[in-house]
Amino acid sequence: MTLHDLIRQRLRWKLFLSYAIVVLVGSIVLLITARLHAPTALTHHAMRMESMMSVMGMRDVLAEDLRDSFMASVNEVLLVAVAVALGAAFLMSLFISQRIVEPVRQMRRASQRLAEGDYRVRIPVWGDDELGDLAAAFNQMAAELEQTEQRRLDLIGNVTHELRTPLSSIQAMMEGLIDGVLPADPATYVNIQSELARLQGLVQDLQELSRVEAGEIMLDRHPVQIGVLVAAAAARLQPQFDDKGLRLAVEIEDGLPRVLADKNRIMQVLINLLGNALQYTPAGGSVRVTAAVEKGRVVITVRDTGVGIAAEHLPHLFERFYRVDKSRARPGGGSGIGLTIARHLVEAHGGALWAGSPGPGQGSTFAFVLPIAA
Ligand code: ADP
């Protein structure tokens, strides 16, 4: 490694070089000043000493000699001073570079480990300076990567789990058919068909989820009469409410302004919320859908008298694959993705979707707001 490379590649030598330059420039200035000013000062002092020495009878010491030896000692002292200053510059650069280089080295090692997939790596934050900020930013990035990785692993685990149930029941039924244990009649085929439909629904949900999470949903927004949309969604699910023995009421405020929305997407949200209310409300209960203006926005509320939701579950309902009752056998139900998609869709409209419940057995309320069309 040449000296040039050494200085170019090592912070420590860069610092030393800059300090050494400061020391040398300072010394040269000092030397020139001493050379210019010292003789005048010396002559002045020598004259005073001469008169003193004549009183003391030491006239043979010449002013000339005095000046020479004085200049020699000035040079000597300056030389020593330069050497000491250079030494100090070296130690200083060592100390400063240690303070800068060590954190940078740690950061380099940590980013290598991060690149190798160790997302738990963190580095100590030294003080409040720029290096400290950099370390804090690095740690934040590592934490976010760790979370992303965790979500990815969870997703794979959840998808695998969701696929396993319908696949194993299809396999069991097929084996039953092959072995002659199950009768080859329409009932068996309908069961197989419904498991296949469940798989298909899951695949569709996953596709939709990945698109909404990637922000790839294109909204075709127009001023929409939300009352018409709510009534249409209710009408579509009315037969299922009737079958289950549930009452479904729709209340639309008079003179409701139009909202700026993608009709199909908001229909999807309404169907999801009404479908959940239908699913989680036992026979004999009721579901009420309302639309009203509140604080300059339109609020749509779906209130049911169903199973309700415990407070500890409320914050998680909109996480993908989250289900309050993990073990519930739900042949017609989703996989805990519906609300995740619904919230993304409402948020893409610039709105918000939330859930509330007084507790288990006391019904639930899901509500969302949409902006009014200008
Ligand atoms: P799924 O498609 O499985 O219903 P969602 O994302 O739509 O999934 O809902 C997530 C979970 O929220 C459900 O599994 C259920 O536990 C709970 N939930 C949703 N709606 C209601 C409701 N109206 N009453 C009680 N619990 C509900």
CSV table of C-alpha atoms and ligand atoms in Angstrom, one decimal:
chain,number,residue,atom,x,y,z
A,1,MET,CA,0.0,0.0,0.0
A,2,THR,CA,1.6,3.3,-1.0
A,3,LEU,CA,1.5,6.4,1.2
A,4,HIS,CA,-1.1,7.9,-1.2
A,5,ASP,CA,-3.4,4.9,-0.9
A,6,LEU,CA,-2.9,4.9,2.9
A,7,ILE,CA,-4.1,8.5,3.2
A,8,ARG,CA,-6.9,8.0,0.7
A,9,GLN,CA,-8.3,4.9,2.3
A,10,ARG,CA,-7.8,5.5,6.0
A,11,LEU,CA,-9.6,8.1,7.9
A,12,ARG,CA,-7.0,8.1,10.7
A,13,TRP,CA,-4.2,9.1,8.3
A,14,LYS,CA,-6.4,11.7,6.6
A,15,LEU,CA,-7.0,13.3,10.0
A,16,PHE,CA,-3.3,13.1,10.9
A,17,LEU,CA,-2.3,14.8,7.6
A,18,SER,CA,-4.8,17.6,8.2
A,19,TYR,CA,-3.5,18.2,11.7
A,20,ALA,CA,0.1,18.0,10.6
A,21,ILE,CA,-0.6,20.7,7.9
A,22,VAL,CA,-2.1,22.9,10.6
A,23,VAL,CA,1.0,22.4,12.9
A,24,LEU,CA,3.4,23.1,10.0
A,25,VAL,CA,1.7,26.2,8.8
A,26,GLY,CA,1.5,27.5,12.4
A,27,SER,CA,5.2,26.8,12.9
A,28,ILE,CA,6.2,28.5,9.7
A,29,VAL,CA,4.2,31.6,10.7
A,30,LEU,CA,5.8,31.5,14.2
A,31,LEU,CA,9.2,31.2,12.7
A,32,ILE,CA,8.8,34.1,10.3
A,33,THR,CA,7.4,36.3,13.0
A,34,ALA,CA,10.2,35.4,15.4
A,35,ARG,CA,12.8,36.1,12.6
A,36,LEU,CA,11.3,39.5,11.8
A,37,HIS,CA,10.4,40.6,15.3
A,38,ALA,CA,13.0,39.0,17.6
A,39,PRO,CA,16.1,41.1,16.5
A,40,THR,CA,14.3,44.4,17.2
A,41,ALA,CA,13.1,43.2,20.6
A,42,LEU,CA,16.5,41.8,21.3
A,43,THR,CA,18.4,45.0,20.4
A,44,HIS,CA,16.1,46.8,22.7
A,45,HIS,CA,16.7,44.4,25.6
A,46,ALA,CA,20.5,44.2,24.8
A,47,MET,CA,20.9,47.9,25.0
A,48,ARG,CA,19.3,47.9,28.5
A,49,MET,CA,21.5,45.0,29.5
A,50,GLU,CA,24.6,46.6,28.1
A,51,SER,CA,24.1,49.6,30.2
A,52,MET,CA,23.5,47.4,33.2
A,53,MET,CA,26.6,45.3,32.4
A,54,SER,CA,28.8,48.4,32.0
A,55,VAL,CA,27.8,49.3,35.5
A,56,MET,CA,28.8,45.7,36.6
A,57,GLY,CA,32.1,45.8,34.5
A,58,MET,CA,31.2,43.1,32.0
A,59,ARG,CA,31.6,45.2,28.8
A,60,ASP,CA,33.5,42.4,27.1
A,61,VAL,CA,30.3,40.4,26.4
A,62,LEU,CA,29.3,41.6,23.0
A,63,ALA,CA,25.8,42.4,22.0
A,64,GLU,CA,26.6,40.5,18.7
A,65,ASP,CA,27.3,37.2,20.5
A,66,LEU,CA,24.2,37.6,22.6
A,67,ARG,CA,22.0,38.0,19.5
A,68,ASP,CA,23.4,34.9,17.8
A,69,SER,CA,23.0,32.7,20.8
A,70,PHE,CA,19.5,34.1,21.4
A,71,MET,CA,18.5,33.3,17.8
A,72,ALA,CA,19.9,29.8,18.1
A,73,SER,CA,17.9,29.1,21.2
A,74,VAL,CA,14.8,30.4,19.6
A,75,ASN,CA,15.3,28.0,16.7
A,76,GLU,CA,16.0,25.1,19.0
A,77,VAL,CA,12.8,25.8,21.1
A,78,LEU,CA,10.8,26.1,17.9
A,79,LEU,CA,12.1,22.8,16.6
A,80,VAL,CA,11.2,21.1,19.9
A,81,ALA,CA,7.8,22.8,19.8
A,82,VAL,CA,7.1,21.6,16.2
A,83,ALA,CA,8.1,18.0,17.2
A,84,VAL,CA,5.8,18.1,20.3
A,85,ALA,CA,3.0,19.6,18.2
A,86,LEU,CA,3.3,16.9,15.6
A,87,GLY,CA,3.3,14.2,18.2
A,88,ALA,CA,0.2,15.7,19.7
A,89,ALA,CA,-1.4,15.9,16.3
A,90,PHE,CA,-0.7,12.2,15.8
A,91,LEU,CA,-2.2,11.2,19.2
A,92,MET,CA,-5.2,13.5,18.5
A,93,SER,CA,-5.9,12.0,15.1
A,94,LEU,CA,-5.6,8.5,16.7
A,95,PHE,CA,-8.1,9.4,19.4
A,96,ILE,CA,-10.6,11.2,17.0
A,97,SER,CA,-10.3,8.5,14.3
A,98,GLN,CA,-11.0,5.9,17.0
A,99,ARG,CA,-14.1,7.7,17.9
A,100,ILE,CA,-15.3,7.9,14.3
A,101,VAL,CA,-13.8,4.8,12.9
A,102,GLU,CA,-14.9,2.4,15.5
A,103,PRO,CA,-18.7,3.2,15.2
A,104,VAL,CA,-18.4,3.1,11.4
A,105,ARG,CA,-16.7,-0.3,11.6
A,106,GLN,CA,-19.4,-1.6,13.9
A,107,MET,CA,-22.0,-0.3,11.4
A,108,ARG,CA,-20.3,-2.0,8.6
A,109,ARG,CA,-20.2,-5.3,10.4
A,110,ALA,CA,-23.9,-5.0,11.4
A,111,SER,CA,-25.0,-4.3,7.9
A,112,GLN,CA,-23.1,-7.3,6.7
A,113,ARG,CA,-24.9,-9.4,9.2
A,114,LEU,CA,-28.2,-7.8,8.2
A,115,ALA,CA,-27.4,-8.7,4.5
A,116,GLU,CA,-26.8,-12.3,5.6
A,117,GLY,CA,-30.3,-12.4,7.1
A,118,ASP,CA,-29.6,-11.8,10.8
A,119,TYR,CA,-32.4,-9.2,11.4
A,120,ARG,CA,-31.9,-9.1,15.2
A,121,VAL,CA,-28.6,-7.2,14.9
A,122,ARG,CA,-28.6,-3.7,16.5
A,123,ILE,CA,-25.7,-1.3,17.2
A,124,PRO,CA,-25.1,0.8,20.3
A,125,VAL,CA,-26.1,4.5,19.8
A,126,TRP,CA,-23.2,6.8,20.8
A,127,GLY,CA,-24.3,10.2,21.9
A,128,ASP,CA,-26.4,12.7,20.1
A,129,ASP,CA,-24.1,13.6,17.2
A,130,GLU,CA,-24.5,12.7,13.6
A,131,LEU,CA,-23.0,9.2,14.2
A,132,GLY,CA,-25.5,8.6,16.9
A,133,ASP,CA,-28.3,9.6,14.6
A,134,LEU,CA,-26.9,7.3,11.9
A,135,ALA,CA,-26.8,4.4,14.4
A,136,ALA,CA,-30.4,5.1,15.5
A,137,ALA,CA,-31.5,5.2,11.9
A,138,PHE,CA,-29.7,2.0,11.2
A,139,ASN,CA,-31.4,0.3,14.2
A,140,GLN,CA,-34.8,1.6,13.0
A,141,MET,CA,-34.2,0.1,9.6
A,142,ALA,CA,-33.1,-3.2,11.1
A,143,ALA,CA,-36.2,-3.3,13.3
A,144,GLU,CA,-38.5,-2.6,10.3
A,145,LEU,CA,-36.7,-5.3,8.3
A,146,GLU,CA,-37.2,-7.7,11.1
A,147,GLN,CA,-40.9,-7.0,11.3
A,148,THR,CA,-41.3,-7.4,7.5
A,149,GLU,CA,-39.5,-10.7,7.7
A,150,GLN,CA,-41.7,-11.8,10.6
A,151,ARG,CA,-44.8,-10.8,8.6
A,152,ARG,CA,-43.5,-12.8,5.7
A,153,LEU,CA,-43.0,-15.9,7.8
A,154,ASP,CA,-46.4,-15.5,9.4
A,155,LEU,CA,-48.0,-15.1,6.0
A,156,ILE,CA,-46.4,-18.4,4.7
A,157,GLY,CA,-47.4,-20.1,8.0
A,158,ASN,CA,-51.0,-18.8,7.7
A,159,VAL,CA,-51.4,-19.6,4.0
A,160,THR,CA,-50.1,-23.2,4.6
A,161,HIS,CA,-52.5,-23.7,7.4
A,162,GLU,CA,-55.5,-22.4,5.5
A,163,LEU,CA,-54.6,-24.6,2.5
A,164,ARG,CA,-54.1,-27.7,4.5
A,165,THR,CA,-57.7,-28.0,5.9
A,166,PRO,CA,-59.6,-28.1,2.5
A,167,LEU,CA,-56.8,-30.1,0.9
A,168,SER,CA,-56.9,-32.8,3.5
A,169,SER,CA,-60.6,-33.1,3.4
A,170,ILE,CA,-60.6,-33.3,-0.4
A,171,GLN,CA,-57.9,-36.0,-0.1
A,172,ALA,CA,-59.9,-37.9,2.6
A,173,MET,CA,-63.1,-37.9,0.5
A,174,MET,CA,-61.2,-39.0,-2.7
A,175,GLU,CA,-59.6,-41.9,-0.7
A,176,GLY,CA,-63.1,-42.8,0.6
A,177,LEU,CA,-64.4,-42.8,-2.9
A,178,ILE,CA,-61.5,-44.9,-4.2
A,179,ASP,CA,-61.8,-47.4,-1.4
A,180,GLY,CA,-65.6,-47.6,-1.7
A,181,VAL,CA,-66.1,-46.3,1.8
A,182,LEU,CA,-67.9,-43.2,0.6
A,183,PRO,CA,-70.8,-43.6,-1.8
A,184,ALA,CA,-70.2,-42.1,-5.3
A,185,ASP,CA,-73.4,-40.0,-5.0
A,186,PRO,CA,-74.1,-36.3,-5.6
A,187,ALA,CA,-73.8,-35.5,-1.9
A,188,THR,CA,-70.2,-36.6,-1.8
A,189,TYR,CA,-69.4,-34.6,-5.0
A,190,VAL,CA,-71.1,-31.5,-3.5
A,191,ASN,CA,-68.9,-31.8,-0.5
A,192,ILE,CA,-65.8,-32.0,-2.6
A,193,GLN,CA,-67.0,-29.1,-4.7
A,194,SER,CA,-67.6,-26.9,-1.6
A,195,GLU,CA,-64.1,-27.6,-0.4
A,196,LEU,CA,-62.7,-26.7,-3.8
A,197,ALA,CA,-64.8,-23.5,-3.7
A,198,ARG,CA,-63.2,-22.7,-0.3
A,199,LEU,CA,-59.8,-23.1,-1.9
A,200,GLN,CA,-60.7,-20.9,-4.8
A,201,GLY,CA,-62.1,-18.3,-2.4
A,202,LEU,CA,-58.9,-18.3,-0.4
A,203,VAL,CA,-56.7,-17.9,-3.6
A,204,GLN,CA,-58.9,-15.0,-4.7
A,205,ASP,CA,-58.7,-13.4,-1.3
A,206,LEU,CA,-54.9,-13.8,-1.2
A,207,GLN,CA,-54.6,-12.3,-4.7
A,208,GLU,CA,-56.8,-9.3,-3.6
A,209,LEU,CA,-54.8,-8.9,-0.4
A,210,SER,CA,-51.5,-8.8,-2.1
A,211,ARG,CA,-52.8,-6.2,-4.5
A,212,VAL,CA,-54.3,-3.9,-1.8
A,213,GLU,CA,-51.2,-4.3,0.4
A,214,ALA,CA,-49.0,-3.3,-2.6
A,215,GLY,CA,-51.3,-0.3,-3.2
A,216,GLU,CA,-52.1,-1.6,-6.7
A,217,ILE,CA,-55.8,-1.2,-6.5
A,218,MET,CA,-57.0,1.3,-9.2
A,219,LEU,CA,-60.1,3.1,-8.0
A,220,ASP,CA,-62.6,4.3,-10.5
A,221,ARG,CA,-64.1,7.0,-8.4
A,222,HIS,CA,-67.3,9.0,-9.2
A,223,PRO,CA,-69.9,10.8,-7.1
A,224,VAL,CA,-72.1,7.9,-5.8
A,225,GLN,CA,-75.4,7.8,-3.9
A,226,ILE,CA,-74.3,5.7,-1.0
A,227,GLY,CA,-77.9,5.0,0.0
A,228,VAL,CA,-78.5,3.2,-3.3
A,229,LEU,CA,-75.4,1.2,-2.8
A,230,VAL,CA,-76.3,0.2,0.8
A,231,ALA,CA,-79.8,-0.8,-0.3
A,232,ALA,CA,-78.4,-2.9,-3.1
A,233,ALA,CA,-75.9,-4.7,-0.8
A,234,ALA,CA,-78.7,-5.4,1.7
A,235,ALA,CA,-81.0,-6.7,-1.0
A,236,ARG,CA,-78.3,-9.0,-2.3
A,237,LEU,CA,-77.9,-10.7,1.2
A,238,GLN,CA,-81.5,-10.5,2.2
A,239,PRO,CA,-82.3,-14.1,1.2
A,240,GLN,CA,-79.5,-15.4,3.5
A,241,PHE,CA,-80.7,-13.3,6.4
A,242,ASP,CA,-84.2,-14.7,5.8
A,243,ASP,CA,-82.8,-18.3,5.7
A,244,LYS,CA,-81.1,-17.8,9.0
A,245,GLY,CA,-84.0,-16.0,10.6
A,246,LEU,CA,-82.3,-12.6,11.1
A,247,ARG,CA,-83.9,-9.2,10.7
A,248,LEU,CA,-82.1,-6.8,8.4
A,249,ALA,CA,-83.0,-3.1,8.6
A,250,VAL,CA,-81.6,-0.3,6.4
A,251,GLU,CA,-81.9,3.4,7.5
A,252,ILE,CA,-80.6,6.1,5.1
A,253,GLU,CA,-80.7,9.7,6.2
A,254,ASP,CA,-82.7,12.0,4.0
A,255,GLY,CA,-80.8,14.2,1.6
A,256,LEU,CA,-77.5,12.4,2.0
A,257,PRO,CA,-74.8,14.0,-0.2
A,258,ARG,CA,-73.0,11.9,-2.8
A,259,VAL,CA,-69.7,10.4,-1.8
A,260,LEU,CA,-66.7,10.1,-4.0
A,261,ALA,CA,-66.2,6.4,-4.4
A,262,ASP,CA,-65.6,3.4,-6.6
A,263,LYS,CA,-69.0,1.7,-6.6
A,264,ASN,CA,-67.7,-1.8,-6.9
A,265,ARG,CA,-65.1,-1.5,-4.2
A,266,ILE,CA,-67.5,0.0,-1.7
A,267,MET,CA,-70.0,-2.7,-2.6
A,268,GLN,CA,-67.3,-5.2,-1.7
A,269,VAL,CA,-66.8,-3.5,1.7
A,270,LEU,CA,-70.5,-3.5,2.4
A,271,ILE,CA,-70.9,-7.1,1.4
A,272,ASN,CA,-68.0,-8.1,3.7
A,273,LEU,CA,-69.4,-6.2,6.7
A,274,LEU,CA,-73.0,-7.5,6.1
A,275,GLY,CA,-71.7,-11.0,5.5
A,276,ASN,CA,-69.8,-10.9,8.8
A,277,ALA,CA,-72.8,-9.6,10.7
A,278,LEU,CA,-74.8,-12.4,9.1
A,279,GLN,CA,-72.2,-15.0,10.1
A,280,TYR,CA,-71.6,-13.8,13.7
A,281,THR,CA,-75.2,-13.2,14.7
A,282,PRO,CA,-77.2,-16.2,15.9
A,283,ALA,CA,-80.7,-16.8,14.6
A,284,GLY,CA,-83.4,-14.5,16.0
A,285,GLY,CA,-81.0,-11.5,16.1
A,286,SER,CA,-81.0,-8.4,14.0
A,287,VAL,CA,-78.7,-6.3,11.9
A,288,ARG,CA,-79.1,-2.5,11.2
A,289,VAL,CA,-77.3,-0.6,8.5
A,290,THR,CA,-77.3,3.2,8.7
A,291,ALA,CA,-75.9,6.0,6.5
A,292,ALA,CA,-75.7,9.5,7.9
A,293,VAL,CA,-73.6,12.7,7.6
A,294,GLU,CA,-71.2,13.4,10.5
A,295,LYS,CA,-68.6,16.1,10.6
A,296,GLY,CA,-68.6,16.7,6.9
A,297,ARG,CA,-68.3,13.1,6.0
A,298,VAL,CA,-70.7,10.2,5.3
A,299,VAL,CA,-70.6,7.5,8.0
A,300,ILE,CA,-71.9,4.0,7.2
A,301,THR,CA,-72.6,1.8,10.2
A,302,VAL,CA,-73.4,-1.9,10.4
A,303,ARG,CA,-74.7,-2.8,13.9
A,304,ASP,CA,-75.5,-6.4,14.9
A,305,THR,CA,-76.8,-8.1,18.0
A,306,GLY,CA,-74.4,-11.0,17.5
A,307,VAL,CA,-71.6,-12.7,19.4
A,308,GLY,CA,-69.7,-9.5,20.0
A,309,ILE,CA,-66.0,-9.0,20.3
A,310,ALA,CA,-63.9,-8.9,23.5
A,311,ALA,CA,-61.9,-5.7,23.9
A,312,GLU,CA,-58.5,-7.5,23.6
A,313,HIS,CA,-59.4,-8.6,20.1
A,314,LEU,CA,-60.7,-5.3,18.7
A,315,PRO,CA,-57.2,-3.8,17.9
A,316,HIS,CA,-56.3,-7.0,15.9
A,317,LEU,CA,-59.4,-7.6,13.8
A,318,PHE,CA,-58.0,-5.8,10.8
A,319,GLU,CA,-54.7,-7.8,10.8
A,320,ARG,CA,-54.6,-10.4,8.0
A,321,PHE,CA,-55.7,-13.9,9.0
A,322,TYR,CA,-56.8,-12.7,12.4
A,323,ARG,CA,-59.8,-14.6,13.8
A,324,VAL,CA,-61.2,-14.3,17.2
A,325,ASP,CA,-62.1,-17.9,17.4
A,326,LYS,CA,-59.2,-19.7,15.8
A,327,SER,CA,-60.9,-23.1,16.0
A,328,ARG,CA,-64.3,-22.2,14.6
A,329,ALA,CA,-65.3,-24.5,11.8
A,330,ARG,CA,-66.5,-22.2,9.1
A,331,PRO,CA,-67.4,-24.0,5.9
A,332,GLY,CA,-68.7,-20.8,4.3
A,333,GLY,CA,-66.5,-18.3,6.1
A,334,GLY,CA,-63.4,-16.6,5.0
A,335,SER,CA,-59.9,-16.9,6.5
A,336,GLY,CA,-59.6,-13.6,8.4
A,337,ILE,CA,-58.6,-11.6,5.3
A,338,GLY,CA,-61.9,-9.9,4.6
A,339,LEU,CA,-61.6,-7.1,7.1
A,340,THR,CA,-58.0,-6.5,6.1
A,341,ILE,CA,-59.0,-6.0,2.5
A,342,ALA,CA,-62.0,-3.9,3.5
A,343,ARG,CA,-59.9,-1.5,5.6
A,344,HIS,CA,-57.3,-1.1,2.8
A,345,LEU,CA,-60.1,-0.3,0.3
A,346,VAL,CA,-61.8,2.3,2.5
A,347,GLU,CA,-58.4,3.9,3.3
A,348,ALA,CA,-57.6,4.0,-0.4
A,349,HIS,CA,-60.7,6.2,-0.7
A,350,GLY,CA,-59.3,8.6,2.0
A,351,GLY,CA,-61.7,7.2,4.6
A,352,ALA,CA,-61.4,5.1,7.7
A,353,LEU,CA,-63.0,1.8,8.9
A,354,TRP,CA,-63.2,0.8,12.6
A,355,ALA,CA,-64.9,-1.7,14.9
A,356,GLY,CA,-66.5,-1.5,18.3
A,357,SER,CA,-68.2,-3.8,20.7
A,358,PRO,CA,-69.4,-3.6,24.3
A,359,GLY,CA,-68.1,-7.2,24.8
A,360,PRO,CA,-68.8,-10.8,24.0
A,361,GLY,CA,-72.5,-11.6,23.5
A,362,GLN,CA,-73.4,-7.9,23.2
A,363,GLY,CA,-73.2,-7.4,19.5
A,364,SER,CA,-70.7,-5.5,17.4
A,365,THR,CA,-70.6,-2.3,15.3
A,366,PHE,CA,-68.5,-1.8,12.2
A,367,ALA,CA,-68.4,1.7,10.7
A,368,PHE,CA,-66.6,3.5,7.9
A,369,VAL,CA,-66.5,7.0,6.6
A,370,LEU,CA,-66.2,8.3,3.0
A,371,PRO,CA,-65.4,11.8,1.8
A,372,ILE,CA,-68.3,13.8,0.3
A,373,ALA,CA,-68.0,14.5,-3.4
A,374,ALA,CA,-67.2,18.1,-4.1
B,1,ADP,P1,-63.5,-13.7,7.9
B,1,ADP,O1,-63.4,-13.6,6.4
B,1,ADP,O2,-62.8,-14.9,8.5
B,1,ADP,O3,-64.8,-13.4,8.5
B,1,ADP,P2,-62.7,-11.1,8.6
B,1,ADP,O4,-61.4,-10.4,8.3
B,1,ADP,O5,-63.9,-10.6,7.8
B,1,ADP,O6,-62.5,-12.6,8.4
B,1,ADP,O7,-63.0,-11.0,10.1
B,1,ADP,C1,-62.0,-11.3,11.1
B,1,ADP,C2,-62.5,-11.7,12.4
B,1,ADP,O8,-63.3,-10.7,13.0
B,1,ADP,C3,-63.6,-12.8,12.3
B,1,ADP,O9,-62.9,-14.1,12.2
B,1,ADP,C4,-64.4,-12.6,13.5
B,1,ADP,O10,-63.7,-13.3,14.6
B,1,ADP,C5,-64.3,-11.2,13.8
B,1,ADP,N1,-65.6,-10.5,13.3
B,1,ADP,C6,-65.8,-9.9,12.1
B,1,ADP,N2,-67.0,-9.4,12.1
B,1,ADP,C7,-67.6,-9.7,13.2
B,1,ADP,C8,-68.9,-9.4,13.8
B,1,ADP,N3,-69.9,-8.8,13.1
B,1,ADP,N4,-69.2,-9.9,15.0
B,1,ADP,C9,-68.3,-10.6,15.7
B,1,ADP,N5,-67.0,-10.8,15.3
B,1,ADP,C10,-66.7,-10.4,14.0
